Amino acid sequence: MSSASRPPGEPGLLLRAVLALLLLAAAAGVALALVAGQVAPGLSGAVAAALPDSGASNPVTAVLLNFRGYDTLLEMAVLTAAVVGVWSLGPAPRIRETEPSPVLLGMNSVLIPLAPLICAYLLWAGSSRPGGAFQAGAVLAAAGVLFIISGRRPAVHLPAAPMSWGIVAGLGVFLAVALAVMPGGRELLEYPRGLAGALILLVETAATVSIALILAGLFIGGRPEDEP
Amino acid sequence: MSSALLYAGAGMGLLLVGVWALVLRAHLLRKVLAINVMGSGAFLLLVGAGAMGGGPVDPVPQAMVITGIVVSISATALALALVLRIAYATGKAALPEDRERDLMDREGR
Amino acid sequence: MSTWLAALPWMVLAIAIPLLGALAAFVQPRRAQVIGLSFSFLTAGAAVGVVLDFITLGPQQHAVGGWGAPLGIDLVADGLSILMLGMSAVVGVAVSIYARAYFVPYPDKAPRFWPLWLFLWAALNALFQSADVFNLYVTLELMGLSAVALVALTGSGPALWGAMRYLLVSLLGSLAYLVGVALLYHAYGTVDLTLLAERADGGLQLAVPLGAMIAGLLLKTGLFPFHVWLPPAHGSARAPVSALLSGLVVKASFYLVLRLWFTFVPEGEGLPLLLGCLGAAAIFWGSIQALRQKRLKLLVAYSTVAQLGYLFIAFPLAGLEPQMAWSGSIYLALSHAFAKGAMFLAAGAIMTQGGHDEIDELDLVVDRMPLTLAAFALAGISLAGLPPSGGFVGKWLLLESAMAQGKGIWAAIIIVGGLLTATYVFRVLGFAFTRSEHHHERHEVPAAMEWTALLLALGAVLLGFVAPWALPLLDGVLP
Amino acid sequence: MNGAGAMTAVVAPLLVAAALAVPAARPAARRLAPWAPLPAVLLPLFAAGTVDVPWLLLGARLGLDEIGRALLPPTAFLWLCAGLAVPHFVGPERRDGFLVCFLVAMSGNFLLLAALEAVTFYLGFALMSFASYGLVVQAGTARARHAGRYYIVMVVLGEVCVITGLMLLASRSAIDFAAMRASFAGGAPGANNLVLGLLLAGFGIKAGVAGLHFWLPLAHPVAPAPASAVLSGAMIKAGLVAWLRFFPVGELALPSWGLALAALGLGTACYGVLAGLPQREPKTVLAYSSVSQMGLMTLGVGIGLAWPERWPLVQAALLVYIVHHGLLKGSLFLGAGIAHEPLSPGAARLLAAGFVLAAVSMAGGPWSGGLVAKLGLKHGLPATGAWHDVVPPLLVLSSLLTALLLLRFLWVAWPRTAGGRDSPPARLLAGWAVLLATALVLPWWLAAAGTRAGAVGPWAALEAAWPLLAALLLALGVLRLPTLRRVASRIEVPPGDLGIALEQGLRALGRRLDRGLDRVRQHGSVYRQAGRLAALVPAAATVLGRVEGRLSAWSMTGLLLLVVAISAAWLLG
Amino acid sequence: MTTNAWLPLLVLASSLIPGLIIFTLPEKAVAWRITLNLGGALLKILLLVLMMIGVFHGVNYEFRVPLVPGIDFVLHADALSLLFVNLSAVLWLATTVYAIGYLEDSPNRSRFFGYFSLCVTTTVGLAMAGNLLTFLVFYEALTLSTYPLVVHRGTEVARKAGRTYLAYTLLGGVLLLAGTIWLHALTGTLEFVDRGFVRGLDLDPATLRMVFTLLILGVGVKAALVPLHAWLPQAMVAPAPVSALLHAVAVVKAGAFGVVRIIYDVFGIEFAAELGVTLPLAVLAAVTIIYGSVRALFQEDLKRRLAFSTVSQVSYITLGVAIAGPIATIGGLAHLVHQGFMKITLFFCAGNYAETLGVHKVSELRGIGRRMPWTTAAFTVAAFGMIGVPPVVGFVSKWYLGLGALEVGQDWVVYVLAGSSLLNAAYFLPLVRAAWFEPPPDEWPHERNFGRKETAWMLLLPPLFTALAALAWGLFASMPGTPLDWVQFIAARKYGS
């Protein structure tokens, strides 16, 4: 949509001016709020203090999967809901079958086999340094995407049921773990001492698989054809 | 502190740019992108503002941002899928404004 | 309640059960209807568990992960939360039963509806119990995305437009909220509401984030002038979805506004006045727009716009006798959920029966589906604030607090708004008694659809009789 | 008569009327109907006294006082005679309806005579008035309907005046007559005047005082003879009785009211004759005669109001007058009805003789009941003063006029033998004769001894005779002088005289008003404005839609979000 | 809670529950419907008799639950409410019988009778309301339950009439609500008390006057006070039993009863008179009386003429209470009952004419007395009652109204009554005359054959009964147990003597 042929109703100069002014005002407000007044120390101290009990050595991972694991649980729900939503829009649109470029094919042959490897590393690294399930899943999904755009569309031709099982696995396992620890008077997601690391890994692994499938599922933009 | 402020400032800038585009651009893809940009801005602001207190790096905002990013990706994906469907269904990747609204009043479900 | 039931962590289950149900319905699309309905009952049961816990034991708190604020996230079930949970449970169950019947002719939609709806329910329950502003952001997004997807489920062009507009609004609102979260964390180093309440000290540091958050939430609530996304979305969605959106989803963001307000208790007359004015504008604008609609569902959707306005009238009235004004507003929110849910369900039944929802073509609906029309009428009565109904009690409380403070103008607004409501409700009812000139093919409507609508509407009316027991639950929550 | 007796008298006609409504009981009821007044005729002879009936109406008191005892039996007797004549005058197809009205009116008439307080009296009065409507319009002709309309309008006006006056009275005393009369003593003059005025007008309509009499000459001729007989003989007396009941006659001196009433009465007496003379129908002439006679009775009430101490005499005279005139006029009306039909020579002779006797008596001729009544009235006058000097000559004049009018009656109603094939049944004639005889004799029996004595002397006879003779001469003169005769025949006064002109004027006014209202309705500004407003609705709807469209533009939403957020922060900070 | 508390509730339930069941009955279940209807009506009367006996022995019947914080939902049986409840119950029975006959073979009877019962339930509730809020609840519920009856026929005209009806009544409800709220904010209570609860509180008279105005306008809509009366003639499109009920018992009376409650039990008559609000109200009522009669004069449609007559007659009640004297109170309150019986008779008869002969217009009444003597007799009695001719009850009301007005020196009222009587006569007597004394036409507009009877007995019995009652209560007005007797008892309480 070029600005030369603006349809009627496209904003005019006045609107832009007003908008600019308002944005400036808003920016000024936020800036003032940032600069003026006290700055709270944050929670790094608390995190550091609780880190040993968290089952993860990386503070971010500890926050992500333990201290604020509930956020992540819901985040998985958001992801799953998104893919359910996208699938609910209808069957996956058919991408015009074009002959993929040889460059892509060549690259694929290198990258796709590498992806699981990188994925596994990221997953493992997550507990101690930057990394984790999402990053790992994303890499895996990227491989899937590459695979799809090269003309092979596994997700489309794959039976839907296994894929959906895979999609729910992340949230399902997470939820199962979160609930499973509760008997014995513990709260939701209150990992028993000592088991925290293992449980986090379990959750992360399942999440990785799911995230990969979800991202790929989101990419194809609709439900597999054999879904009712 | 200063780098944190820089991050926060950049985040704010991205927010402004995002709002600008969201308001002024009609094409839905641009709007989705604008939201995405705004999202990034907000995350930057969260991290930057959270870090302004100095001291060791605060992992909590970072974790929040990761969660936020995933949420944002989900939303973006859904939005894009919708844009695609709208383009298919109506032949136009834009929201109906004044004129088309009347049409919708009449026949929409 | 036997002991083992009492010992169950109902707060958690109210969130986990719908999530599990969503997953189950998703992986078993052929059995989605059965699974969905079963999990709906379970979810509602869990919500009832929370309510009973509250009644027997008082406000409940649950520190997820055992960490507690500020490191961890707390779940809290106080009076306000359980009212909202209970409301969602009742409306949710009704809509679920209705949807079970409604989706029988649409085998391709049912497997999509149930997971999304259960996600939505989980998000609602999570939202109502969360005491953590960032966690609230995630729940808001979960709620928003599933709601958008539910709207898009219809599949038609207008529905997609409606969904898209809704999505953009929802995201924009969430982002504004998120900016507020960022600034709050910056200023106070925590995202826990209780701690924030202790630490917040007013000034620009509170004003800017709170302003951003409230504005974003107003956008999501659909308060005038942000209502423009609401009628397209609610009006074009499938009937059960519309019922959920209008009944529950907009209440969630309103709930959040209230929660923030009760947490920070901002001073000053300005913002309450602004909110009140917007509310008043919403009442008039929504009602007038509802009056000119030709389609039933759009009328009902605009009615939501108007009714949402009432909820905000409490702000300028909360000065001297906050208890009464807030009670009124919350009670209105509750009864609106029931009534509007019933109304949309009734509208859906009418549409199913006649294949259309043109108001002046209603064609003897009174004879063909008396139960549905009764549901619509009862819901309308509650909306219009006619006694005896939940809406009446809510409006009464607002009116009384207005009159007690000598703020007659607000009373006048409430009263005139009620008249306008009655006008558009009875416009529909009037046409239901007449015969249409055109012939419409008629379809059977399952009894379950009619009865759920009616029972929900009766619920809205019955709310008018339980106020003396329901309102004390709010003790200690209101500022 | 005790309460049960009075009740029986009142209820008996009602019971018969109710029986007429039931098909099975109808034949028996028809036969029984004429005899319904019998209890009222007989019972007063055996029982006396008053009784309170607290459960009836607003606490009723029934019984026969002096007035009731004097009036009820003759009245009932008149009803009885009239009732016996009904089958002859009313065709079988309408007889049931007529009888119901007749019986109900009868019951009302008895009730008002037996009532001893205002509410019951009013009930009887209303019952009688409304039911008589059915008697008036019985013929079903256009003329009857017109008369009926006139009648009912006047009745309603009268009732309203009466009830208003009674309310005003009742507001300051109990509802029994004595208390009401006594309350005038303590009442403010203004209030008294108001009450008296209202009652005068309200009952004056019934009594047919000049200016309110218009219905009378319209209604009496169109009704069947028995109905006219009771209307003129019994019912119009109710107005007079009411005055006796409610006016403080004999208790309080109200000279100006007395004078006014006397003047009104005398005026009515003359006016009735003057308006009646040009009439061409026997029953119309009789009706005007009633008006005129009622005028004389009004004079009596006037005397009573002006001279309380004379009241006992006046009242006695008035009662005689009422009985005499009632029965006589009843018989005349019945006779006129009979004379209207083909008669055998014998019947014609009988009727002619009766008419002459009746006329003489009515004009107060020598040895007549009428003379007794009139003398009684004269005795009631104060012994000295203006009244004493002025009234007697006027009474003489009235006798003369009455005689003239009755001559006119005899002229138009003279029974003639026609064909002679069908003659009225002997029973009918016999009944009529009995009635006439009673009318002639009864005054002698009722009147005070002094009056009676005064009436029999030769001087009295002479004094009574000369106005009659004068009238006769006058009439003969008119007949003899062709010019006068022509002039007299040219004078046309419609029955109802001035009332007809009044009616036409009112109708014209109503039509004009109606046209005016129509014009307002068509061109009224309110309606036009409403239409203009209605035309605005679609335009407003378009505007509303457009505004809503503007609001839905994203640019607007975005801007507004910023505005709200900034102002919220501003207002908070 | 004792049985004393439950009895008022049972009285409500005796029509509510049959009503609800009737909704669910299929159209063909005639016998069931009739049984339920009549059973409910008889049961209600039975319960009321029990309650009357109780009240006579000093039992306090009160049902009370909290409704909104600080205010209870109160059903209370006092003398005044029993007056109205009994009126409703008795006339409900009559109307039910009538409606069964009237609606024979017409569609949607279950719906009709369902709403019919609801309507009575709300009226009874309204009568027993123990405070202003409860009153308001039933007042609005009454609007809602009558609306379906008004639009019952489902024609475009009916829909429009329904719209007008709602526009007025809802507006009235809103005004009442505003007044109630305001009053509660001022006084903190809404409980009806003999001689008023506002009395004795030290409040700003100007404010109280405004509250009074709001409240009276609120109930004035239903009481059809000019200029709030326009809905009433339009609502005539409803079936005859509905008109009968609307005019004689439910809606219009609810308004009038509201006036009574507000003046006597909210403000207290003496206090209201002190405030100076009664005189304007009396004047307004007087204007309504005259205006309604004048309009009635020009109506060609029989039911519309009756409707305008109602406008006029109902204001007698308002006038009576506004005159502010014990005797006028008796007149006004008695008219509450008296007008009910007379007007319901008139509507029954009008319905009979329409249903039996298709006669709707005044001009079509010619000679109808021959064809339908019993109906016309009932009509005549009621019409004479309206005019105020003894011994029909209308006279008793007028008598007391007039005396009451004179007692307190409001002489002008008497002339208003006189004028109204004249006008009443002017628009009723021509009907009576035409019916009895004109020849019948050769053919009636739409005659239905009932064999040797003039019409169906279920149509005939109710008007005869009500006409007879109207006659008897006038004739035996002073007997114990008549409405007048009861009303005198009430008036004594309201004046604290």
Tab-separated table of N, CA and C in Angstrom, chain A residues 178-211:
chain	number	residue	atom	x	y	z
A	178	ALA	N	3.453	-30.557	37.583
A	178	ALA	CA	3.051	-29.523	38.542
A	178	ALA	C	2.038	-30.056	39.530
A	179	LEU	N	1.131	-30.881	39.021
A	179	LEU	CA	0.116	-31.432	39.910
A	179	LEU	C	0.643	-32.608	40.704
A	180	ALA	N	1.522	-33.376	40.047
A	180	ALA	CA	1.989	-34.611	40.681
A	180	ALA	C	2.761	-34.340	41.951
A	181	VAL	N	3.399	-33.191	42.023
A	181	VAL	CA	4.183	-32.927	43.235
A	181	VAL	C	3.306	-32.534	44.403
A	182	MET	N	2.034	-32.294	44.129
A	182	MET	CA	1.226	-31.699	45.185
A	182	MET	C	0.884	-32.624	46.343
A	183	PRO	N	0.583	-33.907	46.102
A	183	PRO	CA	0.255	-34.749	47.255
A	183	PRO	C	1.358	-34.664	48.306
A	184	GLY	N	0.961	-34.627	49.510
A	184	GLY	CA	1.947	-34.447	50.570
A	184	GLY	C	1.976	-33.006	51.011
A	185	GLY	N	0.957	-32.268	50.638
A	185	GLY	CA	0.835	-30.931	51.201
A	185	GLY	C	1.661	-29.885	50.501
A	186	ARG	N	2.272	-30.270	49.376
A	186	ARG	CA	3.018	-29.228	48.664
A	186	ARG	C	2.094	-28.424	47.777
A	187	GLU	N	2.616	-27.254	47.443
A	187	GLU	CA	1.841	-26.382	46.560
A	187	GLU	C	2.045	-26.823	45.122
A	188	LEU	N	1.294	-26.196	44.260
A	188	LEU	CA	1.461	-26.463	42.834
A	188	LEU	C	2.898	-26.126	42.451
A	189	LEU	N	3.511	-27.022	41.688
A	189	LEU	CA	4.859	-26.787	41.151
A	189	LEU	C	5.937	-26.725	42.222
A	190	GLU	N	5.584	-27.144	43.429
A	190	GLU	CA	6.608	-27.118	44.484
A	190	GLU	C	7.391	-28.420	44.399
A	191	TYR	N	8.485	-28.347	43.636
A	191	TYR	CA	9.253	-29.567	43.413
A	191	TYR	C	9.814	-30.056	44.731
A	192	PRO	N	9.773	-31.375	44.926
A	192	PRO	CA	10.434	-31.901	46.132
A	192	PRO	C	11.942	-31.657	46.042
A	193	ARG	N	12.523	-31.390	47.191
A	193	ARG	CA	13.975	-31.174	47.215
A	193	ARG	C	14.688	-32.300	46.481
A	194	GLY	N	15.643	-31.958	45.707
A	194	GLY	CA	16.456	-32.994	45.066
A	194	GLY	C	15.901	-33.441	43.744
A	195	LEU	N	14.613	-33.487	43.647
A	195	LEU	CA	14.027	-33.927	42.379
A	195	LEU	C	13.884	-32.773	41.403
A	196	ALA	N	14.112	-31.559	41.896
A	196	ALA	CA	13.810	-30.384	41.095
A	196	ALA	C	14.499	-30.426	39.751
A	197	GLY	N	15.825	-30.701	39.767
A	197	GLY	CA	16.576	-30.681	38.524
A	197	GLY	C	16.008	-31.657	37.514
A	198	ALA	N	15.772	-32.858	37.963
A	198	ALA	CA	15.284	-33.892	37.047
A	198	ALA	C	13.914	-33.526	36.486
A	199	LEU	N	13.084	-33.052	37.381
A	199	LEU	CA	11.744	-32.709	36.922
A	199	LEU	C	11.791	-31.571	35.915
A	200	ILE	N	12.648	-30.602	36.191
A	200	ILE	CA	12.771	-29.481	35.264
A	200	ILE	C	13.224	-29.992	33.913
A	201	LEU	N	14.161	-30.883	33.922
A	201	LEU	CA	14.643	-31.423	32.650
A	201	LEU	C	13.525	-32.148	31.915
A	202	LEU	N	12.772	-32.918	32.677
A	202	LEU	CA	11.651	-33.635	32.059
A	202	LEU	C	10.690	-32.661	31.413
A	203	VAL	N	10.360	-31.655	32.185
A	203	VAL	CA	9.432	-30.651	31.665
A	203	VAL	C	10.019	-30.000	30.430
A	204	GLU	N	11.266	-29.646	30.506
A	204	GLU	CA	11.899	-28.929	29.396
A	204	GLU	C	11.939	-29.789	28.141
A	205	THR	N	12.220	-31.061	28.326
A	205	THR	CA	12.293	-31.932	27.163
A	205	THR	C	10.944	-32.009	26.468
A	206	ALA	N	9.954	-32.272	27.283
A	206	ALA	CA	8.621	-32.350	26.673
A	206	ALA	C	8.273	-31.032	26.007
A	207	ALA	N	8.613	-29.932	26.677
A	207	ALA	CA	8.292	-28.617	26.138
A	207	ALA	C	8.987	-28.394	24.818
A	208	THR	N	10.244	-28.851	24.740
A	208	THR	CA	11.001	-28.655	23.513
A	208	THR	C	10.281	-29.310	22.338
A	209	VAL	N	9.903	-30.551	22.539
A	209	VAL	CA	9.209	-31.265	21.464
A	209	VAL	C	7.951	-30.511	21.076
A	210	SER	N	7.197	-30.155	22.094
A	210	SER	CA	5.945	-29.481	21.825
A	210	SER	C	6.166	-28.161	21.111
A	211	ILE	N	7.112	-27.389	21.626
A	211	ILE	CA	7.338	-26.066	21.039
A	211	ILE	C	7.712	-26.210	19.579
